[in-house]
PDB file of C-alpha atoms in Angstrom:
ATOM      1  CA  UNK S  62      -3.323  10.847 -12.312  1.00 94.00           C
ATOM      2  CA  UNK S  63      -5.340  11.618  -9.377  1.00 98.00           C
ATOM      3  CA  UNK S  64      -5.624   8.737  -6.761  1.00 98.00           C
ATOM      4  CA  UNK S  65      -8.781   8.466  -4.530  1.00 98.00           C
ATOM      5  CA  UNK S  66      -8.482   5.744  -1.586  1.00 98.00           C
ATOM      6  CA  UNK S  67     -10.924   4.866   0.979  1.00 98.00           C
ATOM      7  CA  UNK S  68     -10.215   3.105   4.056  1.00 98.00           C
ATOM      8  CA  UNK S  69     -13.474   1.496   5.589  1.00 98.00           C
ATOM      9  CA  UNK S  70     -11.847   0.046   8.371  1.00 96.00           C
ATOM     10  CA  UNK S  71     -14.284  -1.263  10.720  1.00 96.00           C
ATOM     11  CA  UNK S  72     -17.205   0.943   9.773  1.00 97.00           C
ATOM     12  CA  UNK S  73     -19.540  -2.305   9.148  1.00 97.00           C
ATOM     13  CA  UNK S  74     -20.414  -2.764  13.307  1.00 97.00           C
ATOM     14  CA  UNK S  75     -23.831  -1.512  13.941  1.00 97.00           C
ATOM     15  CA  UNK S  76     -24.456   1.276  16.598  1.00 97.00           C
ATOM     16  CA  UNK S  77     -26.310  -1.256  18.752  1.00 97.00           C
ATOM     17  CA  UNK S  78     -22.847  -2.950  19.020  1.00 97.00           C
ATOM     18  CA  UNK S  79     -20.792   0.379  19.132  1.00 97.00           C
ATOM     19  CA  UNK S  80     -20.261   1.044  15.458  1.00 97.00           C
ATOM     20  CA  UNK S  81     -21.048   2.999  12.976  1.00 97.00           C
ATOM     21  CA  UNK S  82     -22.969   1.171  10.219  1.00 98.00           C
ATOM     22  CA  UNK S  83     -26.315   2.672   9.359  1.00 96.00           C
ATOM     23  CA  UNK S  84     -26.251   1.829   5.382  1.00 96.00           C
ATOM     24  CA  UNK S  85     -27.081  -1.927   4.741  1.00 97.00           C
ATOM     25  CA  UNK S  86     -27.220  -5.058   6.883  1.00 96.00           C
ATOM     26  CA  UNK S  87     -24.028  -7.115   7.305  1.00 95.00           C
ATOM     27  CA  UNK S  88     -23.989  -9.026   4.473  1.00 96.00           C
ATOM     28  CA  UNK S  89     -24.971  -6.236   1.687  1.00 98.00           C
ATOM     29  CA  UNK S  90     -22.747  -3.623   3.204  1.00 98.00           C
ATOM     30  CA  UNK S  91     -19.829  -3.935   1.038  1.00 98.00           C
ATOM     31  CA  UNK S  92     -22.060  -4.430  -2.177  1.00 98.00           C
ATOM     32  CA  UNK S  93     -24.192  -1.383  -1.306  1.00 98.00           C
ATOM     33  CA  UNK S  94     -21.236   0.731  -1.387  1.00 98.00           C
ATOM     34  CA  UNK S  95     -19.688  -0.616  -4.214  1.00 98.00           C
ATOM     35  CA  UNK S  96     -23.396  -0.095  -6.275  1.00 98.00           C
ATOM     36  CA  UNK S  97     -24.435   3.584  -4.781  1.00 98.00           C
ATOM     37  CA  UNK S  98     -20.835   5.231  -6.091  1.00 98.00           C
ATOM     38  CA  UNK S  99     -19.819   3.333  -9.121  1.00 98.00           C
ATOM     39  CA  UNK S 100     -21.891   4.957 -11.387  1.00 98.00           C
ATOM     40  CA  UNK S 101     -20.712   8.542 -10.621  1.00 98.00           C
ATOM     41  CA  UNK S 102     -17.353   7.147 -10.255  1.00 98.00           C
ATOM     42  CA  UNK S 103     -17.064   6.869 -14.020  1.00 97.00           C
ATOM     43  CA  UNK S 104     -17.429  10.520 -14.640  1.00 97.00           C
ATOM     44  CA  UNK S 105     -13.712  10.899 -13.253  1.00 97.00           C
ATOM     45  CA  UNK S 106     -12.373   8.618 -16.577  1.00 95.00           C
ATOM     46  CA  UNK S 107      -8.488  10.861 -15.000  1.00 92.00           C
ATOM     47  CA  UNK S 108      -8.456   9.671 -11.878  1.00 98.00           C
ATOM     48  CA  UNK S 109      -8.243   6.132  -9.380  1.00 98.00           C
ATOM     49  CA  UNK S 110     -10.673   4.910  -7.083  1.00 98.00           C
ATOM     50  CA  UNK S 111      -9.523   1.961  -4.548  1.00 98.00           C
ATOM     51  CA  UNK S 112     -11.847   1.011  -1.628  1.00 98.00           C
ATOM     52  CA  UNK S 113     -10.207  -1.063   1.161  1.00 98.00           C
ATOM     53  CA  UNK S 114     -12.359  -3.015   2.940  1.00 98.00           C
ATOM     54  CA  UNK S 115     -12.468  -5.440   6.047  1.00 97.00           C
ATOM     55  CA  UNK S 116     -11.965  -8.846   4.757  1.00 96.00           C
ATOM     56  CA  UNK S 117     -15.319 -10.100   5.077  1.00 96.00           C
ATOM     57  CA  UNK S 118     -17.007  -7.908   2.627  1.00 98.00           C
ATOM     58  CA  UNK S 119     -14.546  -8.258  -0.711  1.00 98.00           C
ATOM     59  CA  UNK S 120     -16.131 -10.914  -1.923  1.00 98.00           C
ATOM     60  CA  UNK S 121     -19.556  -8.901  -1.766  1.00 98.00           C
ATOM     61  CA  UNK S 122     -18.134  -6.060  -3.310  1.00 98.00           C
ATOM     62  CA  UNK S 123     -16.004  -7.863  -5.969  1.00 98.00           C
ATOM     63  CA  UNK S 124     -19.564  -9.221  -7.371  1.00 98.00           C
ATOM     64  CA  UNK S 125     -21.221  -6.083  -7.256  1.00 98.00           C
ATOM     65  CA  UNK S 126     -18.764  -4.127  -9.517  1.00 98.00           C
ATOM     66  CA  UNK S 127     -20.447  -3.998 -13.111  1.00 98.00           C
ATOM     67  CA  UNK S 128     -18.338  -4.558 -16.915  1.00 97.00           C
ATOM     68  CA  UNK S 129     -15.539  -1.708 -16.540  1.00 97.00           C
ATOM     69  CA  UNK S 130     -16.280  -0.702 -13.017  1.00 98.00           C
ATOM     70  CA  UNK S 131     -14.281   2.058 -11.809  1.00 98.00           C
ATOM     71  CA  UNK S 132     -14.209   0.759  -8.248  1.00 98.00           C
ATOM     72  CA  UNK S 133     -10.985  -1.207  -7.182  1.00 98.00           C
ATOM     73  CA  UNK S 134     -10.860  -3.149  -4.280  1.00 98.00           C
ATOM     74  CA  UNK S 135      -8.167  -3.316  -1.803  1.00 98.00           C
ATOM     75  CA  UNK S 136      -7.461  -5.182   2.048  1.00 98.00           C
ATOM     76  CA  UNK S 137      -6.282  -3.292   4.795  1.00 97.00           C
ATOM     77  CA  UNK S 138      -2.632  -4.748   4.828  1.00 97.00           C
ATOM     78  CA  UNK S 139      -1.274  -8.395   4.399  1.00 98.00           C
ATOM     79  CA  UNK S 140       0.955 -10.600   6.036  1.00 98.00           C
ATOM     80  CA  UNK S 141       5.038 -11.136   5.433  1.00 98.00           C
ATOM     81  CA  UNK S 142       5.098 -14.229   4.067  1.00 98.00           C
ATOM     82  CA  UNK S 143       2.559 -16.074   1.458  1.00 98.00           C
ATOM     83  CA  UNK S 144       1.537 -19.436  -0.179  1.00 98.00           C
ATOM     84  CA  UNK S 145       4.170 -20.352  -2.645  1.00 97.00           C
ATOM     85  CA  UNK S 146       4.276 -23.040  -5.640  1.00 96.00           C
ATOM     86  CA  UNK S 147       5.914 -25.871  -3.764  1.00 96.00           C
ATOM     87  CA  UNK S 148       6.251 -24.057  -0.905  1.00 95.00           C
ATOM     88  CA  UNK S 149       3.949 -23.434   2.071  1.00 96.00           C
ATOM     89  CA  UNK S 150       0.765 -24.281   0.498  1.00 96.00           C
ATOM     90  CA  UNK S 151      -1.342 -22.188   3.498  1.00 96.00           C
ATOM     91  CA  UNK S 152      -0.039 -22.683   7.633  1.00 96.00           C
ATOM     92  CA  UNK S 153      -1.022 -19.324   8.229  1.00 97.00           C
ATOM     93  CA  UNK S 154      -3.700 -19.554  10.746  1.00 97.00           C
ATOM     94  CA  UNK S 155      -5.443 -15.812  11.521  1.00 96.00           C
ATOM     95  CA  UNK S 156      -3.434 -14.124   8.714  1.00 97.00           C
ATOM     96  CA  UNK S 157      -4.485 -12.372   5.166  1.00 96.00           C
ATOM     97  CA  UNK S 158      -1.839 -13.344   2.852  1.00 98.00           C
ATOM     98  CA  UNK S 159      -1.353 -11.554  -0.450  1.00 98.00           C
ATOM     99  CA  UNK S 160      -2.509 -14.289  -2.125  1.00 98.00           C
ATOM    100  CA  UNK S 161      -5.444 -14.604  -0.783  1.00 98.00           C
ATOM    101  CA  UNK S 162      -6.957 -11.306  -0.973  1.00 98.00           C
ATOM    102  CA  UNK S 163      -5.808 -11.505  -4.353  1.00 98.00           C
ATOM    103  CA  UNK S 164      -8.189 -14.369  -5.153  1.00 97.00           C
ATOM    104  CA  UNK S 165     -10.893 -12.568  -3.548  1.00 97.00           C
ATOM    105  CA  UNK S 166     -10.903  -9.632  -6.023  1.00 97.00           C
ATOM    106  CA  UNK S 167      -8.045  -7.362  -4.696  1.00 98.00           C
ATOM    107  CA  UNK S 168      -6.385  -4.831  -7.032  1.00 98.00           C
ATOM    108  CA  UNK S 169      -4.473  -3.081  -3.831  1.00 98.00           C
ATOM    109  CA  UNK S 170      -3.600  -3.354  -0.189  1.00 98.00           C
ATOM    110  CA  UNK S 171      -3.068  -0.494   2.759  1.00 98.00           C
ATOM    111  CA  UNK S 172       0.398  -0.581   4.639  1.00 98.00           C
ATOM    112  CA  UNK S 173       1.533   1.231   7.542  1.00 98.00           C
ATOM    113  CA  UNK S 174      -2.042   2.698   8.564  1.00 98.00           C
ATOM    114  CA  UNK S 175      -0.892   4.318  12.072  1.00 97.00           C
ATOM    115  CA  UNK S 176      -3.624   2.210  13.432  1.00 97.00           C
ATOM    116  CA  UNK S 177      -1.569  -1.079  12.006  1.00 98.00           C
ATOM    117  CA  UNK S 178       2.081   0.276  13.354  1.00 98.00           C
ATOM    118  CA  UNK S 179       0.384   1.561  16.811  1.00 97.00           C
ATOM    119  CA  UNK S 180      -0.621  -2.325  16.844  1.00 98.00           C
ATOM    120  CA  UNK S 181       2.658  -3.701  15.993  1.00 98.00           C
ATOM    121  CA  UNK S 182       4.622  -1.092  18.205  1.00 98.00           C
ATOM    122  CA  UNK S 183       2.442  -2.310  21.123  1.00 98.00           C
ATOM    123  CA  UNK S 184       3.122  -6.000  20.588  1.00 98.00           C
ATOM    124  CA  UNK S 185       6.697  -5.076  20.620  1.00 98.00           C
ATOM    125  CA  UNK S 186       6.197  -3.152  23.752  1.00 98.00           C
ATOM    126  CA  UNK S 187       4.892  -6.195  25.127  1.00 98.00           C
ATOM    127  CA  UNK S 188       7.853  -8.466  24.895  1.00 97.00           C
ATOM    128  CA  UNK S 189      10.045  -5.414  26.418  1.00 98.00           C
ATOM    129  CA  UNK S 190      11.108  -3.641  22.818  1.00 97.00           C
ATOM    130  CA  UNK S 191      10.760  -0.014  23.101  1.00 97.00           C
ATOM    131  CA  UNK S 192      12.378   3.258  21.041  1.00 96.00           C
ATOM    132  CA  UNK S 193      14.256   3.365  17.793  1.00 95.00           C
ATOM    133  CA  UNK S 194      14.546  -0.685  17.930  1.00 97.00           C
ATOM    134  CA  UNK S 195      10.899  -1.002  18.105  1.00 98.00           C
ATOM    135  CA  UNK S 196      10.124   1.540  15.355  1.00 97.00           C
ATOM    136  CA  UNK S 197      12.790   0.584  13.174  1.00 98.00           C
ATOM    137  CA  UNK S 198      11.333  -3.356  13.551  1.00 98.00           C
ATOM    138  CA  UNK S 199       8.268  -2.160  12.668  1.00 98.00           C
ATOM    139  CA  UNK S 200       9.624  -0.698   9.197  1.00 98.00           C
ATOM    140  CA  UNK S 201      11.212  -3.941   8.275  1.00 98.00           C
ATOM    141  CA  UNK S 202       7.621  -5.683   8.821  1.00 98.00           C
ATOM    142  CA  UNK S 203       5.950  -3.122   6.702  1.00 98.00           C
ATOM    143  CA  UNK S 204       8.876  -3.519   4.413  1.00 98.00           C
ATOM    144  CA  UNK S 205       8.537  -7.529   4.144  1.00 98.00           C
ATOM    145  CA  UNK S 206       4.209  -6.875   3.952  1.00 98.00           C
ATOM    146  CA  UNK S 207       5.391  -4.314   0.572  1.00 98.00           C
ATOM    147  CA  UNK S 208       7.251  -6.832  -0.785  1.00 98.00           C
ATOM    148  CA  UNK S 209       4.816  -9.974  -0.222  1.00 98.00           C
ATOM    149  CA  UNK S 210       2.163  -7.608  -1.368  1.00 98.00           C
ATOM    150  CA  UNK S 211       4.147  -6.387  -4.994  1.00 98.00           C
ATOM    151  CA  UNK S 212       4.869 -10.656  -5.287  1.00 98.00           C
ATOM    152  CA  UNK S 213       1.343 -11.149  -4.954  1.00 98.00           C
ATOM    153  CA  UNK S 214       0.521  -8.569  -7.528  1.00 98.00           C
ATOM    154  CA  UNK S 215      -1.483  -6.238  -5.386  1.00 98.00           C
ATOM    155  CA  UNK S 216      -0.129  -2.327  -5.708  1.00 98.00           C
ATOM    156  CA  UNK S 217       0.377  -0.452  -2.352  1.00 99.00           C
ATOM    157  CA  UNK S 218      -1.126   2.622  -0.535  1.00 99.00           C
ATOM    158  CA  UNK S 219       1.969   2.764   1.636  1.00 99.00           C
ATOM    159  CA  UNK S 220       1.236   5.319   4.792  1.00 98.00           C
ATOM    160  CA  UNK S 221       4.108   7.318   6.768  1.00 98.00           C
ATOM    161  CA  UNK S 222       3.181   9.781   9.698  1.00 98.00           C
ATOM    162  CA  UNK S 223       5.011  11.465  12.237  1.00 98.00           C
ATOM    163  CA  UNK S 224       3.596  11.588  15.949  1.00 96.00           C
ATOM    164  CA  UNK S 225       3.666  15.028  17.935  1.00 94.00           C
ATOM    165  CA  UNK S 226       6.486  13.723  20.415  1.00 95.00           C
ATOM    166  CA  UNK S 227       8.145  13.195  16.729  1.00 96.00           C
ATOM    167  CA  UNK S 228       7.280  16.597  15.239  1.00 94.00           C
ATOM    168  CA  UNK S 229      10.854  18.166  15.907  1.00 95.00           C
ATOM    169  CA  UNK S 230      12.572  15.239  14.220  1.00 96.00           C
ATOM    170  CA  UNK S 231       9.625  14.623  11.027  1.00 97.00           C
ATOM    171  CA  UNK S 232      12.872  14.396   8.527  1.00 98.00           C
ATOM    172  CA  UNK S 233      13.945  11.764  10.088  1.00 98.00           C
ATOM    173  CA  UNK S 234      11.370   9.886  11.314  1.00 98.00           C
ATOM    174  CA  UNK S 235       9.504  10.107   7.784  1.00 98.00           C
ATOM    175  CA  UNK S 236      13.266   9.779   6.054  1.00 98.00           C
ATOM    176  CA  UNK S 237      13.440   6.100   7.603  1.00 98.00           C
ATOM    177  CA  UNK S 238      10.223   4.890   7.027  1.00 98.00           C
ATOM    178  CA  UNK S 239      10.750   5.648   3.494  1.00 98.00           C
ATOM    179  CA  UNK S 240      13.864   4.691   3.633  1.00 98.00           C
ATOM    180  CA  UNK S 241      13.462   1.121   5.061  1.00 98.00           C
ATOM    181  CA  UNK S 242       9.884   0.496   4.391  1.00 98.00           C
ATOM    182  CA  UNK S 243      10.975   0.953   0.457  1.00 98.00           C
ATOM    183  CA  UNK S 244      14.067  -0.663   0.406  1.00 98.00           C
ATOM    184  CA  UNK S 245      14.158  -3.157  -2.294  1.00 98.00           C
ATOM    185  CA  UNK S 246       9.968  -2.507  -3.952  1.00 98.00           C
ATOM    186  CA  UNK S 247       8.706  -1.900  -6.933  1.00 98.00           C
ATOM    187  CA  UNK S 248       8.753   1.991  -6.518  1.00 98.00           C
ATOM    188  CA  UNK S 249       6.395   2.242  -9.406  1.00 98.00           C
ATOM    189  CA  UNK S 250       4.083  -0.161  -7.649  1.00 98.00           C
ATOM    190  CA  UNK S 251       3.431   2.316  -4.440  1.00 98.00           C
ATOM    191  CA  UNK S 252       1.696   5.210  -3.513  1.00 98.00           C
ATOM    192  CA  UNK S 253       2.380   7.181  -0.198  1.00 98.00           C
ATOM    193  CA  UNK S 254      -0.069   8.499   1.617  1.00 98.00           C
ATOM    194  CA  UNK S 255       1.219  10.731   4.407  1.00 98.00           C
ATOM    195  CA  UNK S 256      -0.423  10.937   7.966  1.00 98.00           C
ATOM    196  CA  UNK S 257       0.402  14.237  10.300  1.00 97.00           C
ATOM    197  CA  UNK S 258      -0.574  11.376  13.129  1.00 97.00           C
ATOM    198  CA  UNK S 259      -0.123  14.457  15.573  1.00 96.00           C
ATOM    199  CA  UNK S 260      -3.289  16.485  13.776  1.00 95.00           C
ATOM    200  CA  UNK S 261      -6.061  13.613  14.277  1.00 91.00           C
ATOM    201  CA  UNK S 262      -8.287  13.669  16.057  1.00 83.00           C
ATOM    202  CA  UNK S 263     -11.008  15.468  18.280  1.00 82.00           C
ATOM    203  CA  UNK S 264      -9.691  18.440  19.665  1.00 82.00           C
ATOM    204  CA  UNK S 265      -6.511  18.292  17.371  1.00 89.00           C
ATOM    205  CA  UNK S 266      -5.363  21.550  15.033  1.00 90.00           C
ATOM    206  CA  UNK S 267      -5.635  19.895  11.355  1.00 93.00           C
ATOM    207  CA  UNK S 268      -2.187  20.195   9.232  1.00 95.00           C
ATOM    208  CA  UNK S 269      -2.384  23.309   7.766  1.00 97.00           C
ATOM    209  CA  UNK S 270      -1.651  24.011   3.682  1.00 98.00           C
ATOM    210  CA  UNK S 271       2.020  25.294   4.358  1.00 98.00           C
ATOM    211  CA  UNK S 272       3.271  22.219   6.675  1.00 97.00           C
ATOM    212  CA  UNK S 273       1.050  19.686   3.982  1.00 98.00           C
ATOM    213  CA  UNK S 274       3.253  21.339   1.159  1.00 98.00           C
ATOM    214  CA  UNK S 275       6.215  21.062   3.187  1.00 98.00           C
ATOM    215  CA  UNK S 276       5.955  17.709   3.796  1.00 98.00           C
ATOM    216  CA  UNK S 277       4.721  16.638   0.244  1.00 98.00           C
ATOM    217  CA  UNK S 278       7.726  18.589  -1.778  1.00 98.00           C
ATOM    218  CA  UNK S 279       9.908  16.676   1.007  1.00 98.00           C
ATOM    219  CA  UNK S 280       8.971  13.323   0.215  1.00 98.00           C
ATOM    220  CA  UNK S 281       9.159  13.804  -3.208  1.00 98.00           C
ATOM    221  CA  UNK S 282      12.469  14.940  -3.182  1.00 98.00           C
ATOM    222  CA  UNK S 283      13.317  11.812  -1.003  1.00 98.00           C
ATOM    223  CA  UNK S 284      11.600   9.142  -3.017  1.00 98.00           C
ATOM    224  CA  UNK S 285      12.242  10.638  -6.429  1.00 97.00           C
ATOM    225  CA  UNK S 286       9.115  11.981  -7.171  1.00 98.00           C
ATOM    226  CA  UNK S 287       6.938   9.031  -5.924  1.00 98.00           C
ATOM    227  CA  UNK S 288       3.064  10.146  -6.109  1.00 98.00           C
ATOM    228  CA  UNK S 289       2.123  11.285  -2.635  1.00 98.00           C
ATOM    229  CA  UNK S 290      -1.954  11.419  -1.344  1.00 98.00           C
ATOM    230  CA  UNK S 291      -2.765  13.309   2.123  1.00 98.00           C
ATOM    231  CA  UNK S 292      -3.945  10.594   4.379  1.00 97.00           C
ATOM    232  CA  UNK S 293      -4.699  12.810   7.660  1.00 95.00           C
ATOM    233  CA  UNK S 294      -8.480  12.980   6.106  1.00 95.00           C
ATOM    234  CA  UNK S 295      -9.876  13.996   2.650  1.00 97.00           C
ATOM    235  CA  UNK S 296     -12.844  16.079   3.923  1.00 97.00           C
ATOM    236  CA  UNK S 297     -15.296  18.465   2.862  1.00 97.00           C
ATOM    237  CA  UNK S 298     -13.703  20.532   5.018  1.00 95.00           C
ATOM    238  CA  UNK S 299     -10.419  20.681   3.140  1.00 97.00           C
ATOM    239  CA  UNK S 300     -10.963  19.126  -0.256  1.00 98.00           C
ATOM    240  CA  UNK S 301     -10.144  22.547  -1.998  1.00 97.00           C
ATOM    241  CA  UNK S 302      -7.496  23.567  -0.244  1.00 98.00           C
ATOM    242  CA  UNK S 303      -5.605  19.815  -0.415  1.00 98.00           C
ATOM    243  CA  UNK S 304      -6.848  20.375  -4.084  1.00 98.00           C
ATOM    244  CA  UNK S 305      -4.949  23.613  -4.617  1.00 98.00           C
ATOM    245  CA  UNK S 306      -1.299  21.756  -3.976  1.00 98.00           C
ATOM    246  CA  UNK S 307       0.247  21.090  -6.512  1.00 97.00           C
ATOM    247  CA  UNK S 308       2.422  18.456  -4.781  1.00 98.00           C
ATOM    248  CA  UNK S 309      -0.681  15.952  -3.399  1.00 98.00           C
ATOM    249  CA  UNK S 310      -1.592  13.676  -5.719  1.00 98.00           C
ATOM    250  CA  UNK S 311      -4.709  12.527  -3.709  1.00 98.00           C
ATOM    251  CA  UNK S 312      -6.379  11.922  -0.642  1.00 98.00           C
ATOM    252  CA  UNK S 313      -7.353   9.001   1.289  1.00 98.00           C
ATOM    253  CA  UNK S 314     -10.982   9.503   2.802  1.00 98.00           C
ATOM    254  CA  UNK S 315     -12.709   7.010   5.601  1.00 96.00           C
ATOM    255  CA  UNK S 316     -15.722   9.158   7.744  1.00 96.00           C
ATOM    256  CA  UNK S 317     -17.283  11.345   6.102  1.00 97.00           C
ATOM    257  CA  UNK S 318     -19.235  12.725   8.731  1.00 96.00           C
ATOM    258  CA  UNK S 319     -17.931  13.836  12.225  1.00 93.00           C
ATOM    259  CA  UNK S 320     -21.109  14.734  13.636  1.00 93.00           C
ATOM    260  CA  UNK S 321     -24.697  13.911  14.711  1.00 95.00           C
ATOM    261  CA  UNK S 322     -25.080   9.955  13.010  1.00 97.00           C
ATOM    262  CA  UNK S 323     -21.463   9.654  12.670  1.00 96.00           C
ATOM    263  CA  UNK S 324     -19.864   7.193   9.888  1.00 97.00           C
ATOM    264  CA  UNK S 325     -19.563   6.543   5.903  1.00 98.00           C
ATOM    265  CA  UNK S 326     -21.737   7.747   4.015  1.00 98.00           C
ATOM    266  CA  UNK S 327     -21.740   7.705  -0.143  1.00 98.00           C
ATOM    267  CA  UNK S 328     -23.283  10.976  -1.032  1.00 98.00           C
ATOM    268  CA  UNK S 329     -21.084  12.068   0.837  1.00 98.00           C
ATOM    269  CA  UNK S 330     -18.089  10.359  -0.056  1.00 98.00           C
ATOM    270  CA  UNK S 331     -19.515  11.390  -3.843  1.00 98.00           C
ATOM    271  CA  UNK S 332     -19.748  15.143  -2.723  1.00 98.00           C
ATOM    272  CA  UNK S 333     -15.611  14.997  -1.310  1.00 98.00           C
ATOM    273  CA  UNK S 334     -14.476  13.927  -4.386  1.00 98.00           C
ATOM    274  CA  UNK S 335     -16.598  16.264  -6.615  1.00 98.00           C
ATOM    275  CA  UNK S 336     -15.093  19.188  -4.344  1.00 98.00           C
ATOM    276  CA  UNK S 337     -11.466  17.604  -4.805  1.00 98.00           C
ATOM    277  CA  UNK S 338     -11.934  17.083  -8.199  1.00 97.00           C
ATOM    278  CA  UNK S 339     -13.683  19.839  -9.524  1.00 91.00           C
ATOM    279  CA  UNK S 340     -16.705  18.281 -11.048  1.00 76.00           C
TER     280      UNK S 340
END
């Protein structure tokens, strides 16, 4: 099976307020995605389709997904700890437990974006925690958000990514986040999505098809075969090539559109995913 994900992130701020949103007003903009794809969606009966949304739209989106929708719905991450049957019954001021965004219509949640362990790393930098203790901490967290997630019954884009002060190391860096941000899940329950961290961005080269392939076949080999998605960007740009290895399973896809009126838009995100898939 194919796998198709689609971070949204933040891309529901208008430009007026430094965004990106063009599509629908505020309160629509989750449903309007949900209804301009779905359709088409269903011509791919092979492959997955999980869109993970900012919190504030899943309830939107949940109601605009017709009788045998394609479309699954995920959050981007949850926290460590969750309501339990006479247990905490809900102190978690600020945080999206895995209940929660279970109840709101969520099939899936995102782990380990670099965006969420650049946040993390930087609160640990904060209180003085720096290097390999830092980065290791951070696995455990992702680790403990896995396992809440799996308990909660929400399956797991789980993302690893190696920085370019990391590049000369990648084994091991990726080796331990697999290592401890796996340790005890549902293996069967998880998707990876790799991130060459040190290939985003403007200005940056993009991974090329040999390192991709490297890094694919490694974690493979590490994870016994564990489905594996490129997460540095499902493009135009390279949907055929990521399409021609046979080790990526998928992509993960957020802008579509790098230039001019910048953002997310369907047709387009339609368009990747015919080139990826071939229809």
């Amino acid at each position: 099976m194919k796998h198709i994900f689609l971070n949204l992130k933040r891309f529901d701020i208008s430009p007026a307020r430094g965004g990106v949103n063009r599509l629908a007003p505020m309160r629509q903009w989750g449903a309007a995605i949900v209804s301009a794809t779905q359709d088409k969606l269903a011509e791919y009966p092979g492959a997955e389709f999980v869109m993970y949304m900012p919190e504030a739209h899943l309830l939107g989106a949940a109601a605009a997904r017709k009788q045998g929708s394609p479309v699954q719905l995920g959050s981007q991450s949850v926290y460590r700890a969750d309501t339990a049957v006479g247990g905490n019954f809900g102190a978690f001021t600020t945080n999206r437990t895995g209940n929660a965004v279970r109840e709101l219509g969520c099939e899936s949640t995102l782990i380990g974006h670099c965006e969420e362990r650049n946040d993390k790393m930087g609160i640990l930098a904060e209180a003085g925690v720096t290097g390999e203790a830092a980065t290791a901490a951070v696995n455990r967290i992702l680790n403990a958000e896995i396992k809440a997630a799996q308990a909660a019954g929400l399956t797991v884009l789980y993302c690893i990514g190696e920085k370019s002060e990391e590049q000369d190391a990648w084994q091991q860096v990726l080796g331990a986040q697999l290592d401890i941000g796996l340790d005890g899940v549902d293996r069967s329950r998880v998707v990876i999505a790799y991130e060459p961290i040190w290939s985003i961005g403007p200005g940056k080269t993009p991974a090329d098809k040999p390192y991709i392939t490297k890094i694919a076949r490694f974690v493979k080999e590490h994870t016994g075969g564990m489905d594996v998605v490129y997460g540095g960007g499902l493009k135009k740009d390279n949907a055929q090539m990521l399409a021609s290895i046979e080790e990526i399973d998928g992509g993960l896809i957020a802008l579509t559109r790098f230039s001019g009126e910048i953002g997310f838009y369907p047709e387009e995100y339609l368009e990747i995913i015919r080139l990826y898939l071939g229809k």
